[in-house]
Amino acid sequence: MATTACKPGTRTPLSREERTRLEALLKVAAESPFPGERANALDAARRLAGRHGMSLQEATRPAAAAMRPTRLPCRAGRFDARDVADFVAYSEAKLRADKERYERALREAFERGLDDGMRARARASQPDASQRPRGRCRSPQSFAKVLLSETSLPLGEIVSLTGLDIYRIVGLKLKMRSAA
């Protein structure tokens, strides 16, 4: 690990492990429910960037962009709203890039025809409404009995599944209880 002092113009790149650690520290700083833990994580991230002669903003840029010289000196001390804003902007840019990459790959897959077989199988496995068998459905009362005896669903769920009112469901439950 490099231990260079924080001097403007003396920048060294972060290694892969250090970049991973920096991202983890910034994630803790953004998502931790504890204010002290957030502050400590951000301070540690700032120290890690400072050892390489960079500000936190410079360290969160991609490796090639981070090595470009800037006129801003390395800041030391407590984090402020600008650091948090920089991290949020970095996170949003990364999320946007991931989303764009996913959508591009999906479009290319559709263009290559990789999805055609899946769509055809899905259409073949779902019969039309006219092809569904009629007369094989349970009555709502028998369906409610099965649900009452074989599941532990709340009565409200059984009401929504069967279409019966709550009084009929409770009546069925009591009748089943006294029959057993």
Tab-separated table of C-alpha atoms in Angstrom:
chain	number	residue	atom	x	y	z
A	1	MET	CA	0.000	0.000	0.000
A	2	ALA	CA	1.372	3.389	-0.951
A	3	THR	CA	1.928	5.856	1.860
A	4	THR	CA	2.572	9.047	-0.051
A	5	ALA	CA	1.785	12.348	1.574
A	6	CYS	CA	-1.153	14.358	0.343
A	7	LYS	CA	0.602	16.760	-2.007
A	8	PRO	CA	-0.977	18.306	-5.078
A	9	GLY	CA	0.472	16.779	-8.200
A	10	THR	CA	1.783	13.618	-6.448
A	11	ARG	CA	-0.845	11.057	-7.322
A	12	THR	CA	-0.537	7.284	-7.342
A	13	PRO	CA	-3.280	4.979	-8.614
A	14	LEU	CA	-5.355	2.868	-6.237
A	15	SER	CA	-4.870	-0.872	-6.536
A	16	ARG	CA	-7.851	-3.123	-7.226
A	17	GLU	CA	-8.067	-4.112	-3.538
A	18	GLU	CA	-7.884	-0.488	-2.415
A	19	ARG	CA	-10.558	0.542	-4.911
A	20	THR	CA	-12.807	-2.287	-3.643
A	21	ARG	CA	-12.186	-1.178	-0.065
A	22	LEU	CA	-12.937	2.436	-0.984
A	23	GLU	CA	-16.251	1.441	-2.576
A	24	ALA	CA	-17.164	-0.615	0.504
A	25	LEU	CA	-16.328	2.288	2.818
A	26	LEU	CA	-18.416	4.689	0.750
A	27	LYS	CA	-21.312	2.230	0.742
A	28	VAL	CA	-21.177	2.034	4.543
A	29	ALA	CA	-20.986	5.830	4.692
A	30	ALA	CA	-24.117	6.125	2.590
A	31	GLU	CA	-26.229	3.290	4.013
A	32	SER	CA	-25.347	2.819	7.673
A	33	PRO	CA	-28.120	3.690	10.135
A	34	PHE	CA	-25.534	4.863	12.686
A	35	PRO	CA	-24.150	8.416	12.319
A	36	GLY	CA	-20.837	7.565	13.980
A	37	GLU	CA	-20.275	4.604	11.687
A	38	ARG	CA	-21.071	6.757	8.632
A	39	ALA	CA	-18.606	9.434	9.769
A	40	ASN	CA	-15.858	6.891	10.507
A	41	ALA	CA	-16.320	5.157	7.149
A	42	LEU	CA	-16.154	8.451	5.272
A	43	ASP	CA	-13.067	9.514	7.233
A	44	ALA	CA	-11.382	6.182	6.430
A	45	ALA	CA	-12.248	6.582	2.743
A	46	ARG	CA	-10.823	10.103	2.782
A	47	ARG	CA	-7.597	8.856	4.450
A	48	LEU	CA	-7.266	6.080	1.860
A	49	ALA	CA	-7.636	8.595	-0.978
A	50	GLY	CA	-5.253	11.000	0.791
A	51	ARG	CA	-2.503	8.361	0.972
A	52	HIS	CA	-2.565	8.387	-2.829
A	53	GLY	CA	-2.543	12.173	-3.100
A	54	MET	CA	-6.190	12.428	-4.157
A	55	SER	CA	-9.356	13.880	-2.785
A	56	LEU	CA	-12.329	11.595	-2.238
A	57	GLN	CA	-13.905	12.941	-5.404
A	58	GLU	CA	-10.809	12.166	-7.448
A	59	ALA	CA	-10.476	8.676	-5.968
A	60	THR	CA	-14.050	7.737	-6.907
A	61	ARG	CA	-13.487	8.534	-10.568
A	62	PRO	CA	-12.390	5.752	-12.896
A	63	ALA	CA	-8.664	4.995	-12.667
A	64	ALA	CA	-7.676	6.876	-15.843
A	65	ALA	CA	-9.640	9.999	-14.885
A	66	ALA	CA	-8.318	9.961	-11.316
A	67	MET	CA	-4.724	10.231	-12.500
A	68	ARG	CA	-5.365	13.409	-14.498
A	69	PRO	CA	-3.971	16.455	-12.727
A	70	THR	CA	-6.445	18.945	-11.332
A	71	ARG	CA	-6.004	22.340	-9.747
A	72	LEU	CA	-7.867	21.323	-6.590
A	73	PRO	CA	-5.602	20.568	-3.635
A	74	CYS	CA	-6.325	17.533	-1.499
A	75	ARG	CA	-8.768	18.431	1.275
A	76	ALA	CA	-8.232	17.163	4.794
A	77	GLY	CA	-10.603	17.185	7.741
A	78	ARG	CA	-14.267	16.356	8.197
A	79	PHE	CA	-16.583	15.369	5.383
A	80	ASP	CA	-19.166	17.833	4.199
A	81	ALA	CA	-22.226	17.956	1.983
A	82	ARG	CA	-20.072	18.224	-1.138
A	83	ASP	CA	-18.406	14.859	-0.383
A	84	VAL	CA	-21.772	13.191	0.084
A	85	ALA	CA	-23.099	14.829	-3.082
A	86	ASP	CA	-20.038	13.619	-4.985
A	87	PHE	CA	-20.591	10.088	-3.736
A	88	VAL	CA	-24.283	10.177	-4.665
A	89	ALA	CA	-23.433	11.477	-8.138
A	90	TYR	CA	-20.815	8.722	-8.505
A	91	SER	CA	-23.318	6.063	-7.403
A	92	GLU	CA	-26.016	7.344	-9.736
A	93	ALA	CA	-23.607	7.441	-12.670
A	94	LYS	CA	-22.525	3.881	-11.953
A	95	LEU	CA	-26.161	2.761	-11.708
A	96	ARG	CA	-27.022	4.529	-14.955
A	97	ALA	CA	-24.080	2.877	-16.721
A	98	ASP	CA	-25.106	-0.561	-15.441
A	99	LYS	CA	-28.686	0.005	-16.572
A	100	GLU	CA	-27.580	1.172	-20.012
A	101	ARG	CA	-25.279	-1.853	-20.360
A	102	TYR	CA	-28.128	-4.217	-19.379
A	103	GLU	CA	-30.594	-2.591	-21.788
A	104	ARG	CA	-28.060	-2.665	-24.610
A	105	ALA	CA	-27.381	-6.370	-24.026
A	106	LEU	CA	-31.108	-7.076	-23.926
A	107	ARG	CA	-31.684	-5.202	-27.208
A	108	GLU	CA	-28.820	-7.083	-28.852
A	109	ALA	CA	-30.255	-10.389	-27.635
A	110	PHE	CA	-33.650	-9.537	-29.121
A	111	GLU	CA	-31.984	-8.535	-32.407
A	112	ARG	CA	-30.142	-11.854	-32.540
A	113	GLY	CA	-33.435	-13.683	-32.022
A	114	LEU	CA	-32.463	-15.326	-28.753
A	115	ASP	CA	-35.860	-14.601	-27.259
A	116	ASP	CA	-38.025	-16.027	-30.058
A	117	GLY	CA	-37.904	-19.596	-28.760
A	118	MET	CA	-38.880	-18.537	-25.239
A	119	ARG	CA	-41.865	-16.545	-26.506
A	120	ALA	CA	-43.067	-19.422	-28.685
A	121	ARG	CA	-42.842	-21.879	-25.774
A	122	ALA	CA	-44.724	-19.477	-23.526
A	123	ARG	CA	-47.522	-19.083	-26.082
A	124	ALA	CA	-47.751	-22.858	-26.560
A	125	SER	CA	-47.927	-23.582	-22.839
A	126	GLN	CA	-50.769	-21.110	-22.174
A	127	PRO	CA	-54.067	-22.305	-23.635
A	128	ASP	CA	-56.633	-19.802	-24.860
A	129	ALA	CA	-59.707	-19.120	-22.757
A	130	SER	CA	-61.739	-21.156	-25.256
A	131	GLN	CA	-59.456	-24.188	-24.741
A	132	ARG	CA	-59.711	-24.268	-20.947
A	133	PRO	CA	-61.677	-27.202	-19.594
A	134	ARG	CA	-65.130	-26.230	-18.345
A	135	GLY	CA	-66.973	-27.814	-15.472
A	136	ARG	CA	-63.843	-29.036	-13.662
A	137	CYS	CA	-63.571	-26.062	-11.318
A	138	ARG	CA	-64.456	-26.521	-7.675
A	139	SER	CA	-67.325	-24.690	-6.183
A	140	PRO	CA	-66.300	-21.794	-3.954
A	141	GLN	CA	-67.549	-23.667	-0.862
A	142	SER	CA	-65.465	-26.785	-1.556
A	143	PHE	CA	-62.448	-24.643	-2.430
A	144	ALA	CA	-62.861	-22.767	0.858
A	145	LYS	CA	-63.074	-26.081	2.748
A	146	VAL	CA	-59.839	-27.268	1.170
A	147	LEU	CA	-58.122	-23.985	1.981
A	148	LEU	CA	-59.363	-24.073	5.571
A	149	SER	CA	-58.301	-27.652	6.160
A	150	GLU	CA	-54.985	-27.753	4.286
A	151	THR	CA	-53.533	-24.275	4.726
A	152	SER	CA	-53.076	-21.731	7.475
A	153	LEU	CA	-54.159	-18.769	5.350
A	154	PRO	CA	-55.890	-15.894	7.125
A	155	LEU	CA	-59.646	-15.737	6.642
A	156	GLY	CA	-59.327	-12.514	4.642
A	157	GLU	CA	-57.105	-14.254	2.096
A	158	ILE	CA	-59.580	-17.122	1.743
A	159	VAL	CA	-62.363	-14.583	1.217
A	160	SER	CA	-60.388	-12.929	-1.586
A	161	LEU	CA	-59.506	-16.283	-3.208
A	162	THR	CA	-62.983	-17.820	-3.134
A	163	GLY	CA	-65.211	-14.792	-3.509
A	164	LEU	CA	-67.376	-15.857	-0.572
A	165	ASP	CA	-68.162	-13.458	2.225
A	166	ILE	CA	-66.453	-13.715	5.603
A	167	TYR	CA	-69.596	-15.043	7.318
A	168	ARG	CA	-69.775	-18.094	5.046
A	169	ILE	CA	-66.073	-18.786	5.539
A	170	VAL	CA	-66.385	-18.580	9.323
A	171	GLY	CA	-69.517	-20.780	9.186
A	172	LEU	CA	-67.651	-23.399	7.126
A	173	LYS	CA	-64.736	-23.313	9.563
A	174	LEU	CA	-67.015	-23.812	12.549
A	175	LYS	CA	-68.924	-26.637	10.855
A	176	MET	CA	-65.654	-28.370	9.948
A	177	ARG	CA	-64.469	-27.991	13.541
A	178	SER	CA	-67.605	-29.456	15.084
A	179	ALA	CA	-67.607	-32.352	12.567
A	180	ALA	CA	-64.122	-33.463	13.526
